[in-house]
PDB file of C-alpha atoms in Angstrom:
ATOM      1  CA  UNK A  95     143.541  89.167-165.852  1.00  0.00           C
ATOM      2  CA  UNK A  96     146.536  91.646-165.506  1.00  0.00           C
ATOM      3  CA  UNK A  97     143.485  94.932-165.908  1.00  0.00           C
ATOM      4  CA  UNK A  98     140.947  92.438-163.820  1.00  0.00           C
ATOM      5  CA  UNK A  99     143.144  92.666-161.357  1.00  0.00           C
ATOM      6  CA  UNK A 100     144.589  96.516-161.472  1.00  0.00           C
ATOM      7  CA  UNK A 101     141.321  97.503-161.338  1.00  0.00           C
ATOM      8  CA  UNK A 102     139.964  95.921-158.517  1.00  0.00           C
ATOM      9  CA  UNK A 103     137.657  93.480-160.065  1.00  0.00           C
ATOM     10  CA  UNK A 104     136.707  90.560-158.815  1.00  0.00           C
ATOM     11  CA  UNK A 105     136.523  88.149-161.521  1.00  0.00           C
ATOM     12  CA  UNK A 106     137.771  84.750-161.646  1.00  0.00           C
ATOM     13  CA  UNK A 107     139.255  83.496-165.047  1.00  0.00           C
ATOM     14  CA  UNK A 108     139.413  79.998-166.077  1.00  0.00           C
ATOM     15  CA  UNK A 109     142.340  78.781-168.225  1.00  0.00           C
ATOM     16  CA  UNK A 110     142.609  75.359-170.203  1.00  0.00           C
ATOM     17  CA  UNK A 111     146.190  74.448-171.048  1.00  0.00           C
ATOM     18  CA  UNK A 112     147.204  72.053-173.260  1.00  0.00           C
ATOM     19  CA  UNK A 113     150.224  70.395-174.482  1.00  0.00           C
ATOM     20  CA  UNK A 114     150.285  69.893-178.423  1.00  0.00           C
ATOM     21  CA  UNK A 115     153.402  68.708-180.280  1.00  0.00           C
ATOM     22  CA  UNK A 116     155.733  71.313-181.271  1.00  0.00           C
ATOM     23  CA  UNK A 117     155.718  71.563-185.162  1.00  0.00           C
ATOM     24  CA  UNK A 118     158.519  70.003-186.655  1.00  0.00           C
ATOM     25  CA  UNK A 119     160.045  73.339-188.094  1.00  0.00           C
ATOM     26  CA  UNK A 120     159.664  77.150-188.605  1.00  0.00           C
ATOM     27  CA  UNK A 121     161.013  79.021-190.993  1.00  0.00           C
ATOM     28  CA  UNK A 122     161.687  82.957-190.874  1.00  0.00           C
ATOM     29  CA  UNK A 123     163.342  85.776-192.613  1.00  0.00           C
ATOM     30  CA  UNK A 124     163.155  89.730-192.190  1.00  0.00           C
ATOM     31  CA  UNK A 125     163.801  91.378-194.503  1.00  0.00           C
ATOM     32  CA  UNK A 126     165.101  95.262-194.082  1.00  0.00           C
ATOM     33  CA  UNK A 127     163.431  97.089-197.573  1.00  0.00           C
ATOM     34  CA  UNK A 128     164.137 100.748-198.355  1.00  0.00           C
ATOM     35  CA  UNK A 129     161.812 103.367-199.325  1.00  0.00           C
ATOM     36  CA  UNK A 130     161.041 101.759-202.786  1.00  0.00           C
ATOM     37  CA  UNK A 131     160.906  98.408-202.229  1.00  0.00           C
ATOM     38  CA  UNK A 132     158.302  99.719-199.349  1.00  0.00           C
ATOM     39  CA  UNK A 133     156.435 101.290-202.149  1.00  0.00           C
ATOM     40  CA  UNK A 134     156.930  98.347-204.205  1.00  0.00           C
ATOM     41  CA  UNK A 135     154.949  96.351-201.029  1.00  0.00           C
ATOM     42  CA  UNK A 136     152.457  99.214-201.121  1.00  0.00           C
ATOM     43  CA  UNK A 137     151.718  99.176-205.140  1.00  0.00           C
ATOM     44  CA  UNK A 138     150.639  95.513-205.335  1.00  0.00           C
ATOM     45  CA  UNK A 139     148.785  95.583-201.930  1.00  0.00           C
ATOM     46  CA  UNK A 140     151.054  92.989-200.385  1.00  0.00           C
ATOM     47  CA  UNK A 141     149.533  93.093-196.926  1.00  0.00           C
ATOM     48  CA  UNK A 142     145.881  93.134-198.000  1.00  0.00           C
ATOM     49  CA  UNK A 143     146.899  90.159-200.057  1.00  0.00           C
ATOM     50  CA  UNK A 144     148.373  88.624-197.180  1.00  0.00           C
ATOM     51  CA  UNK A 145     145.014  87.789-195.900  1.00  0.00           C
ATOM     52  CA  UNK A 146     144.454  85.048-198.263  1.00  0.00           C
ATOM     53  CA  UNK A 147     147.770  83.095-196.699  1.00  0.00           C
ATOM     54  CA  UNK A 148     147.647  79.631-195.551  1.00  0.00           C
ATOM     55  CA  UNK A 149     147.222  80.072-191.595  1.00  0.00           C
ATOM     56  CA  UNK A 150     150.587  78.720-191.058  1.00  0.00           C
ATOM     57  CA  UNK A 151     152.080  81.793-192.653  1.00  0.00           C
ATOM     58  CA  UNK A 152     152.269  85.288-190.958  1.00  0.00           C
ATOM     59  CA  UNK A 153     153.314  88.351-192.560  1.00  0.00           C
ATOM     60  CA  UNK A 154     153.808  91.470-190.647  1.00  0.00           C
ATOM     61  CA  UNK A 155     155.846  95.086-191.305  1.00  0.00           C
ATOM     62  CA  UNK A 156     157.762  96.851-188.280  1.00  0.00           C
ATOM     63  CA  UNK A 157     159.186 100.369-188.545  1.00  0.00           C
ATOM     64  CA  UNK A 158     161.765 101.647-185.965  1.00  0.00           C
ATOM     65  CA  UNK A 159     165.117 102.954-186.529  1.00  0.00           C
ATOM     66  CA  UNK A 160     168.915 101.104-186.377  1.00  0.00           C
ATOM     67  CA  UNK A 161     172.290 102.380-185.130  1.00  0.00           C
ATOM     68  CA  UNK A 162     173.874 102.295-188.248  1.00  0.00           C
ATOM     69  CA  UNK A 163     171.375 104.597-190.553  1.00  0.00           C
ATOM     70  CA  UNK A 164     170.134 107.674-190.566  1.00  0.00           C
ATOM     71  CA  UNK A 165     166.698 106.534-192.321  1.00  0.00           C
ATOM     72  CA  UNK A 166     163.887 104.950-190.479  1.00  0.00           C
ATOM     73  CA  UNK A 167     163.750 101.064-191.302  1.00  0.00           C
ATOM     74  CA  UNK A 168     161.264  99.514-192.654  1.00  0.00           C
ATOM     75  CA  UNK A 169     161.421  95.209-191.853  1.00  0.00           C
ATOM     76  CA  UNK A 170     159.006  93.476-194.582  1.00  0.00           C
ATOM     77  CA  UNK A 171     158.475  90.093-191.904  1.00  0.00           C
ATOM     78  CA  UNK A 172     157.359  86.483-192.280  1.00  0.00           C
ATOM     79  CA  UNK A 173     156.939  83.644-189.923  1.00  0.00           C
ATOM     80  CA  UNK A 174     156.119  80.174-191.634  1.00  0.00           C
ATOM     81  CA  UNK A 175     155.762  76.794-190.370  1.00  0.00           C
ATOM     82  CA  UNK A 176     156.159  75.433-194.007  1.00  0.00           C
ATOM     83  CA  UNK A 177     160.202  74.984-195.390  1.00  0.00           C
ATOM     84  CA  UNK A 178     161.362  78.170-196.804  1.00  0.00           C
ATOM     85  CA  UNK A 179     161.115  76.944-200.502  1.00  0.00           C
ATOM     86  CA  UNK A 180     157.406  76.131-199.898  1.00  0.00           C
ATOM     87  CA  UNK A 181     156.980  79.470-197.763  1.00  0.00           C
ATOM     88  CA  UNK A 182     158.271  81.273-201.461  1.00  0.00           C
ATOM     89  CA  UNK A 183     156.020  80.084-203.274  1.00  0.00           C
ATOM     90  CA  UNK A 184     153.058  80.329-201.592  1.00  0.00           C
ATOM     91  CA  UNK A 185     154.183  84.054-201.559  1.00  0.00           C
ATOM     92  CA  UNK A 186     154.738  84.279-205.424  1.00  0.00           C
ATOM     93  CA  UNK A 187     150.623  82.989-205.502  1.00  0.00           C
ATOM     94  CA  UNK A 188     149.436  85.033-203.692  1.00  0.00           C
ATOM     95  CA  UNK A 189     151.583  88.537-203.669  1.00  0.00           C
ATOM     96  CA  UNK A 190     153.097  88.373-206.667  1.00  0.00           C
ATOM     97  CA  UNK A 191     156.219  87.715-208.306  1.00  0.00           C
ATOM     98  CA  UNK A 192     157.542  91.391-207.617  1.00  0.00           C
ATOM     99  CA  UNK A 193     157.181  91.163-203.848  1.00  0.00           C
ATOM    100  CA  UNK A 194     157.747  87.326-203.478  1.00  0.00           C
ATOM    101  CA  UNK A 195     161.610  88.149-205.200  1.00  0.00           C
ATOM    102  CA  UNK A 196     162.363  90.371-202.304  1.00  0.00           C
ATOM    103  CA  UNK A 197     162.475  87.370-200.347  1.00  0.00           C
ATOM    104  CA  UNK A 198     163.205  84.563-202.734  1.00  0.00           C
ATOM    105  CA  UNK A 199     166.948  84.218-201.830  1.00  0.00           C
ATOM    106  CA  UNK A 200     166.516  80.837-199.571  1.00  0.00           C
ATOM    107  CA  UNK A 201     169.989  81.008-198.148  1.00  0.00           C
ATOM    108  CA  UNK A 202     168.587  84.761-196.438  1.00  0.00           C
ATOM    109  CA  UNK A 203     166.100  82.519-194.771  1.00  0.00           C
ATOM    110  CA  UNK A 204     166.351  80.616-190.952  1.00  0.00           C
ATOM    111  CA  UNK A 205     165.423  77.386-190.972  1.00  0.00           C
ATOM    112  CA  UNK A 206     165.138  76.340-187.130  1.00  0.00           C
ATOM    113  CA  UNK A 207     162.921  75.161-184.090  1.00  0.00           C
ATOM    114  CA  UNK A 208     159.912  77.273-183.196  1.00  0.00           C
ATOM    115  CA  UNK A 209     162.289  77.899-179.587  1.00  0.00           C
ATOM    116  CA  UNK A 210     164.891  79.426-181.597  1.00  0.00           C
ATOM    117  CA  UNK A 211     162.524  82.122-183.351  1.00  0.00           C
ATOM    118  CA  UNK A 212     161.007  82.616-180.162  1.00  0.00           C
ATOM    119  CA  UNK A 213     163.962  83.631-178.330  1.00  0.00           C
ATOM    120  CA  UNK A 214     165.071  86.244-181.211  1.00  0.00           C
ATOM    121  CA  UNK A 215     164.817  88.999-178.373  1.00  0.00           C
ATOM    122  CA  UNK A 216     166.418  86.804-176.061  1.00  0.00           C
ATOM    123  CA  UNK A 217     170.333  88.067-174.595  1.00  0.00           C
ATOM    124  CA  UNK A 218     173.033  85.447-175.591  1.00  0.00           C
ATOM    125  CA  UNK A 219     172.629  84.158-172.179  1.00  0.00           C
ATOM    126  CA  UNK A 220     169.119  83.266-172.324  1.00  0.00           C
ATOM    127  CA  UNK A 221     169.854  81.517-175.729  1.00  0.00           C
ATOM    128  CA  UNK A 222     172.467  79.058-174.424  1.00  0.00           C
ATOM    129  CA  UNK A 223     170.139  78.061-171.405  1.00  0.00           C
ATOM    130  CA  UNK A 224     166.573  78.783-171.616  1.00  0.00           C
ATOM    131  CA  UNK A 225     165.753  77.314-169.029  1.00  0.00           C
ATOM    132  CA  UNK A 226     167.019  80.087-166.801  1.00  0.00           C
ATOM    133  CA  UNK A 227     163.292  80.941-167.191  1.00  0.00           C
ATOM    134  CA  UNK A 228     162.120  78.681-165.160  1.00  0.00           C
ATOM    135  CA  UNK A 229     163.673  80.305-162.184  1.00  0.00           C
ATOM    136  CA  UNK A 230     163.508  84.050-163.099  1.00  0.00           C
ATOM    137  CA  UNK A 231     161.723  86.639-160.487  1.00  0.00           C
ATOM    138  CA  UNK A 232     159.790  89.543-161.598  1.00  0.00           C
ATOM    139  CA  UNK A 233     162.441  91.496-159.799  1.00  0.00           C
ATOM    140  CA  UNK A 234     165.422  90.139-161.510  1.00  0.00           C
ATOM    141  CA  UNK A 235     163.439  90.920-165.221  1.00  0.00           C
ATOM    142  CA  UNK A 236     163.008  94.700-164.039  1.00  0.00           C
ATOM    143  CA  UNK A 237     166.552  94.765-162.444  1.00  0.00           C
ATOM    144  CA  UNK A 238     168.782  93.093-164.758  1.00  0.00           C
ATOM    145  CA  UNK A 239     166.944  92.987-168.219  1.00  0.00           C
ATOM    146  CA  UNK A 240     170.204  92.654-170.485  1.00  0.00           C
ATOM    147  CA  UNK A 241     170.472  89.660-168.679  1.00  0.00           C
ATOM    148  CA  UNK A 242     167.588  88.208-170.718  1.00  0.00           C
ATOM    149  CA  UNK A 243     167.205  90.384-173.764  1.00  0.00           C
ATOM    150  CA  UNK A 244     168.461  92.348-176.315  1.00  0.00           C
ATOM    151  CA  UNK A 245     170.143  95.364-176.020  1.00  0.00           C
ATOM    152  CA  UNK A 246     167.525  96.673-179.000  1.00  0.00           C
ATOM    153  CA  UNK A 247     164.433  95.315-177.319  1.00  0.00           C
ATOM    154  CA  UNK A 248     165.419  96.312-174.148  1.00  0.00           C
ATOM    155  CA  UNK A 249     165.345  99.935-175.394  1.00  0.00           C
ATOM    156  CA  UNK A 250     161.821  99.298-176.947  1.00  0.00           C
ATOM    157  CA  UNK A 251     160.284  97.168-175.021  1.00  0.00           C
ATOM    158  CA  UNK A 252     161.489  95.727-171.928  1.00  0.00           C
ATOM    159  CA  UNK A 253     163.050  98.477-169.737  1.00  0.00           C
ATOM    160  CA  UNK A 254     162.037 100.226-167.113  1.00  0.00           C
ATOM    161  CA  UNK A 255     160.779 103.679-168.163  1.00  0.00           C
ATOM    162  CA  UNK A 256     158.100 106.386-168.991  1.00  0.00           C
ATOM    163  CA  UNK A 257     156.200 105.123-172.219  1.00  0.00           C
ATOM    164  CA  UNK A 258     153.202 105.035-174.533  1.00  0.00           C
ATOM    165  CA  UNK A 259     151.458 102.446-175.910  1.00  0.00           C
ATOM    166  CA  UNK A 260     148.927 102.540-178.981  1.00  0.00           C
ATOM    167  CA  UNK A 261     147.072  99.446-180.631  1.00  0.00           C
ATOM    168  CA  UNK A 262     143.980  99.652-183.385  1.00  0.00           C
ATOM    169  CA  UNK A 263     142.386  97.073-185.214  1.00  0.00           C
ATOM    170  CA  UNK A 264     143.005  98.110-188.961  1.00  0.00           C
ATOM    171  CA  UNK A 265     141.592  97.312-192.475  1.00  0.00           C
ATOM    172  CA  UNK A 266     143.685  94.886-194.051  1.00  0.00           C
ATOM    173  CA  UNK A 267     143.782  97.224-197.375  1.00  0.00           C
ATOM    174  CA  UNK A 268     145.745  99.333-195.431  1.00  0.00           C
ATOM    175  CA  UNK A 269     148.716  99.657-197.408  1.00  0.00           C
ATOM    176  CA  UNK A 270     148.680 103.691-197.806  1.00  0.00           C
ATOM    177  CA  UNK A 271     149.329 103.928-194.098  1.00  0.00           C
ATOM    178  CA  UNK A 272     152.722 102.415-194.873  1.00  0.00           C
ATOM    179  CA  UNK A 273     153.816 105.521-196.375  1.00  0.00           C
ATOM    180  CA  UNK A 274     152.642 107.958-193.987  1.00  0.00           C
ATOM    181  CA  UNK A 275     154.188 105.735-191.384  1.00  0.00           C
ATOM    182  CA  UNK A 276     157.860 105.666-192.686  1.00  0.00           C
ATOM    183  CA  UNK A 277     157.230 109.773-193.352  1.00  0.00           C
ATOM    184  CA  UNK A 278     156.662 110.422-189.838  1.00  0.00           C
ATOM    185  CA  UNK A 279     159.685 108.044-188.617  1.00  0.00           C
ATOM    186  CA  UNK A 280     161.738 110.478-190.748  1.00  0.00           C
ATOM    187  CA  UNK A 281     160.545 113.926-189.825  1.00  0.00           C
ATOM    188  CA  UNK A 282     162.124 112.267-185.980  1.00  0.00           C
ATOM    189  CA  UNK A 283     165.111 114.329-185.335  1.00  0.00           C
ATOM    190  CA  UNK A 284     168.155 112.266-185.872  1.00  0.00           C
ATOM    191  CA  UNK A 285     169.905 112.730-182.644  1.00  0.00           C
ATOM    192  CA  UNK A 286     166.365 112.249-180.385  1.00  0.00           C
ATOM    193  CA  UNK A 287     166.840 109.874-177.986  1.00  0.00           C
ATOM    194  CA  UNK A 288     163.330 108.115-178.554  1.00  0.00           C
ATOM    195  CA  UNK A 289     164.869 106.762-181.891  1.00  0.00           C
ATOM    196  CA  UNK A 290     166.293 103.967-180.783  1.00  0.00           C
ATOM    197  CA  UNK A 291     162.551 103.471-178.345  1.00  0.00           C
ATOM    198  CA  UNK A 292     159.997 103.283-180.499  1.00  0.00           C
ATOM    199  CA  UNK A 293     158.626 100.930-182.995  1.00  0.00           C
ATOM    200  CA  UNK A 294     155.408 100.700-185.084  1.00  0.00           C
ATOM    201  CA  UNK A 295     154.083  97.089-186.118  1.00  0.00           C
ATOM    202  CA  UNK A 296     151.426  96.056-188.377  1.00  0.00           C
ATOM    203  CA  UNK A 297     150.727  92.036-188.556  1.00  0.00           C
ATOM    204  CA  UNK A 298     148.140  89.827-189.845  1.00  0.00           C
ATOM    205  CA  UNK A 299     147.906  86.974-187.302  1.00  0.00           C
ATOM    206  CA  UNK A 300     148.722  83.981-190.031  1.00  0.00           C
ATOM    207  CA  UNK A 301     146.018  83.357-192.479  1.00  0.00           C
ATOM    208  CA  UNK A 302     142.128  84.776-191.212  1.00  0.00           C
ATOM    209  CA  UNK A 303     142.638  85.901-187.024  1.00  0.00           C
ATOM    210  CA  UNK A 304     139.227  86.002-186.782  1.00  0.00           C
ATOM    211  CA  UNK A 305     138.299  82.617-187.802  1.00  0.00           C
ATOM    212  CA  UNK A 306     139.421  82.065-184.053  1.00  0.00           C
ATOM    213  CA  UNK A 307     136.626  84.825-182.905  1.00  0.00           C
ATOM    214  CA  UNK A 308     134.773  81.170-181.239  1.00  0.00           C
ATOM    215  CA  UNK A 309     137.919  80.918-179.302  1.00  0.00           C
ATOM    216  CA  UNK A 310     138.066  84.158-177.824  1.00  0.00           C
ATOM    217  CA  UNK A 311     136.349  86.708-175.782  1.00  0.00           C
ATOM    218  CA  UNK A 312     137.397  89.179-177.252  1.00  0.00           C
ATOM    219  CA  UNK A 313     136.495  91.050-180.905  1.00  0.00           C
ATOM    220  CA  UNK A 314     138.401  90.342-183.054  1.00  0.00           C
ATOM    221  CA  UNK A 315     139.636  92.131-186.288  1.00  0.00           C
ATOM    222  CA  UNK A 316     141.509  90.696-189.394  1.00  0.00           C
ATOM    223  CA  UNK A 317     144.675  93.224-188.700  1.00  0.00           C
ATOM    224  CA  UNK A 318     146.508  94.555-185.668  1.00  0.00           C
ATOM    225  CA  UNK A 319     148.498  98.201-185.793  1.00  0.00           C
ATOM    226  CA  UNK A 320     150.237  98.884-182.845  1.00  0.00           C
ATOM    227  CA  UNK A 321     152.839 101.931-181.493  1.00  0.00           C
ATOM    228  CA  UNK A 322     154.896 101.758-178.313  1.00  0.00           C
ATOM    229  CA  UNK A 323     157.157 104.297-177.068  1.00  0.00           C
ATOM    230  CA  UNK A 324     159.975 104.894-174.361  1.00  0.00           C
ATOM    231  CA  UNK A 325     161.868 107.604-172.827  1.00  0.00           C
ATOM    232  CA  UNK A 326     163.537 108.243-169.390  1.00  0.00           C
ATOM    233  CA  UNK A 327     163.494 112.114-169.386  1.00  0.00           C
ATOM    234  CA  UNK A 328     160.139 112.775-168.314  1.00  0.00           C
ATOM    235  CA  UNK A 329     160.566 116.528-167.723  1.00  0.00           C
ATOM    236  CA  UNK A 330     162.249 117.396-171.331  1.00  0.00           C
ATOM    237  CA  UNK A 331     160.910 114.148-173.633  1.00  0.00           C
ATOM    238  CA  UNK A 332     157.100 113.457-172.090  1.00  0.00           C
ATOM    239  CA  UNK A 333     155.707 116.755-174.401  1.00  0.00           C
ATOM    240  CA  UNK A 334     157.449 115.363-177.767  1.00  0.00           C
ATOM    241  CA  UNK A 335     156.852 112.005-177.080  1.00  0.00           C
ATOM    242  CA  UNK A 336     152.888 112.486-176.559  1.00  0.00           C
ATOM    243  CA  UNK A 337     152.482 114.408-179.289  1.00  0.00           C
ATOM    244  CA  UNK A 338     154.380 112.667-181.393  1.00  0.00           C
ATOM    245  CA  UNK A 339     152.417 109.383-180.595  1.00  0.00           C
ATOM    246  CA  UNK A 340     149.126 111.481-180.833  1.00  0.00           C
ATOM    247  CA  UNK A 341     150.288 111.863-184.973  1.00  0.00           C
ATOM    248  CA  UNK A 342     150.778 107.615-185.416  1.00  0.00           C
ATOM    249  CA  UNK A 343     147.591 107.606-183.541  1.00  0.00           C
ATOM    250  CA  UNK A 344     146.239 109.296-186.341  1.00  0.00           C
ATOM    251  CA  UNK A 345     147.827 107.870-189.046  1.00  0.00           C
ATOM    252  CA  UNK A 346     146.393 104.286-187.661  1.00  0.00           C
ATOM    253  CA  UNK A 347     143.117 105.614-186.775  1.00  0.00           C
ATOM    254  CA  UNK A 348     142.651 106.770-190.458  1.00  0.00           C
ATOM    255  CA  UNK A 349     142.370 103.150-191.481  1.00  0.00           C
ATOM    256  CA  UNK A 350     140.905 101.370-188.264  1.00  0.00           C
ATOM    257  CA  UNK A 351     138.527  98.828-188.707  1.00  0.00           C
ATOM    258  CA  UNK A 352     135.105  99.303-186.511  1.00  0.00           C
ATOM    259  CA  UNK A 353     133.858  96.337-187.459  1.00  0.00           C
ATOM    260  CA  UNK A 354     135.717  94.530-183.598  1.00  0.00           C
ATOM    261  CA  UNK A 355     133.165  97.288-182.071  1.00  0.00           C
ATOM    262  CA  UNK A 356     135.743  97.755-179.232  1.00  0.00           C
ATOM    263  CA  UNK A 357     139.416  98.635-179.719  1.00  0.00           C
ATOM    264  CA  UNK A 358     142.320  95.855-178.998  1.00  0.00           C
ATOM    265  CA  UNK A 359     142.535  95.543-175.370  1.00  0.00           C
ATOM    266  CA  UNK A 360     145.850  94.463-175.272  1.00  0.00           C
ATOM    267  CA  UNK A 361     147.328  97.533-174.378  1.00  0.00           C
ATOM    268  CA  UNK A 362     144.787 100.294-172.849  1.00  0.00           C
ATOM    269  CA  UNK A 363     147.629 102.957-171.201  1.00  0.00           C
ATOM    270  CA  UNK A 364     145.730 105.902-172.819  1.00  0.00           C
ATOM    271  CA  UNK A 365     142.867 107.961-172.922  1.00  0.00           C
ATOM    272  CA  UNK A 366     140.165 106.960-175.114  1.00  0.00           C
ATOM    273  CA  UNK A 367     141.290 103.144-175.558  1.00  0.00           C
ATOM    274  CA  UNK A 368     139.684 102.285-172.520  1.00  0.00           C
ATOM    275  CA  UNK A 369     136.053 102.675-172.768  1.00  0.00           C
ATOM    276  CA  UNK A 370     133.776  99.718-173.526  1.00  0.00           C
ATOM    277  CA  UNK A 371     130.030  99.692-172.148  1.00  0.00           C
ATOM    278  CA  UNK A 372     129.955  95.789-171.048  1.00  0.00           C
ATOM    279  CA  UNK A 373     133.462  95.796-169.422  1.00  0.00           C
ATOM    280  CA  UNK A 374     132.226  99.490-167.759  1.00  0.00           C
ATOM    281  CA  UNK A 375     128.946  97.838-166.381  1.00  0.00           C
ATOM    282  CA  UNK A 376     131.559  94.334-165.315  1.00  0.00           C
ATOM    283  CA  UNK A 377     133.636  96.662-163.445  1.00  0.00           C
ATOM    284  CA  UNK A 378     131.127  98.933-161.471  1.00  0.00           C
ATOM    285  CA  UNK A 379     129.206  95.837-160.636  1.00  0.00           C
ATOM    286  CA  UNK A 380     132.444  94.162-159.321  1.00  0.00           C
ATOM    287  CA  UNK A 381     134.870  96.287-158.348  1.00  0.00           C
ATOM    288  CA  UNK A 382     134.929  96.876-154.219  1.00  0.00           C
ATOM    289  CA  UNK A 383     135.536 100.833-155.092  1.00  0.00           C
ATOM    290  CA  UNK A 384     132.003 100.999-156.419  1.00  0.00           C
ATOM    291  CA  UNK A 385     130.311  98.279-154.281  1.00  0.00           C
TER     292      UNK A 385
END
């Protein structure tokens, strides 16, 4: 809808909404691993492996750097509605016991409502009264955004500033990627101000994402890789940060998956992600420019 209507086109979406019951729990840890335990992940195919979870568990891997180290940081992530015991050992069957005991401590794990994980970005303000959005203008979100989130995903996300944004559908036995990934995050020089604006994230959508391909317009692949980064200095930080996206670009593209036929449309802000025959012929037929 948001690229519907930025481009001009006329096309009127229908939306069902529904109200289901909230599930009863979700339970959550992520889990900061250094460069071995990454390679430990990497070894025994933990992500590919992933793929054969239970739907109600989701296992993703975020790099991006912290304020107090010098070394990029790799998060090893999971998102389950089952308890955390249950969550473990699901994990033990299907990755292993060496991964699994990275996260086998239950007392490292949240145990809370679905609201709570949601509003992990959230400012301390929004926490104690979600409800504030109810009432929250588009103006107030780009004018006051530490009123709402974190000072971290402010920086990475939510700000107002210059940025890139990169998403590929990926081959689940992607795990090689992980390395290159965390190489490039250190060859960033350790005073540049885009180290505390930029994250990579690769997730599996919670068992088989495109089991829901009847649900959806759009292709659909098994994995999502995606790169976003910000910077307000567009005269001395737009060359570096281009070319430095153009090199994760890479390092994603080298595993995409073509089986979606079309790249994730989520997030089309450069050239190349934004070409697509059907939508192409939708758009000149539609779009009052062309008309």
């Amino acid at each position: 809808m948001r690229g519907g209507a930025a481009a001009g086109v006329g096309v009127v979406t229908k939306i069902h909404l529904r109200v289901v019951d909230e599930p009863r729990r979700a339970a959550w840890r992520f889990t900061r691993i250094d460069k071995q335990q990454l390679a430990t992940c990497v070894k025994n195919n933990a992500f590919a492996n992933s793929l054969g979870l239970p739907r109600d568990v989701s296992v993703s891997f975020r790099f991006h750097f912290e304020p107090d180290t010098t070394e990029p940081v790799c998060s090893f992530n999971i998102v389950s509605l089952l308890t955390a015991e249950a969550t473990i050992n699901v994990l033990e069957t299907h990755l292993g016991q060496e991964v699994s005991r990275l996260v086998d401590d239950t007392s490292r794990w949240q145990q809370r409502r679905l609201l709570d994980l949601r509003l992990i970005p959230a400012s301390d303000h929004l926490k104690k009264d979600p409800t504030r959005l109810a009432d929250v203008t588009q103006e107030d979100l780009h004018n006051n955004p530490l009123d709402y989130w974190t000072e971290s995903s402010t920086k990475r996300e939510m700000d107002r500033s210059y940025f890139t944004s990169i998403s590929y559908w990926v081959r689940p036995n992607c795990e090689d990627m992980f390395n290159d990934l965390y190489h490039a995050f250190e060859e960033v020089p350790s005073r540049h101000p885009a180290r505390e604006r930029m994250y990579a994230l690769v997730i599996l959508g919670g068992g088989r994402m495109n089991e829901l391909q009847d649900q959806c317009a759009m292709p659909l692949g098994e994995a999502l890789a995606r790169f976003e980064l910000h910077w307000d200095d567009d005269a001395n930080e737009r060359k570096w940060s281009e070319s430095f996206t153009a090199k994760i670009s890479e390092i994603l593209r080298s595993v995409e998956d073509p089986c979606p036929g079309r790249p994730y449309r989520g997030d089309v802000w450069i050239e190349g992600q934004d070409r697509d025959a059907t939508l192409d012929a939708i758009f000149k037929t539609y779009d009052r420019r062309f008309v």
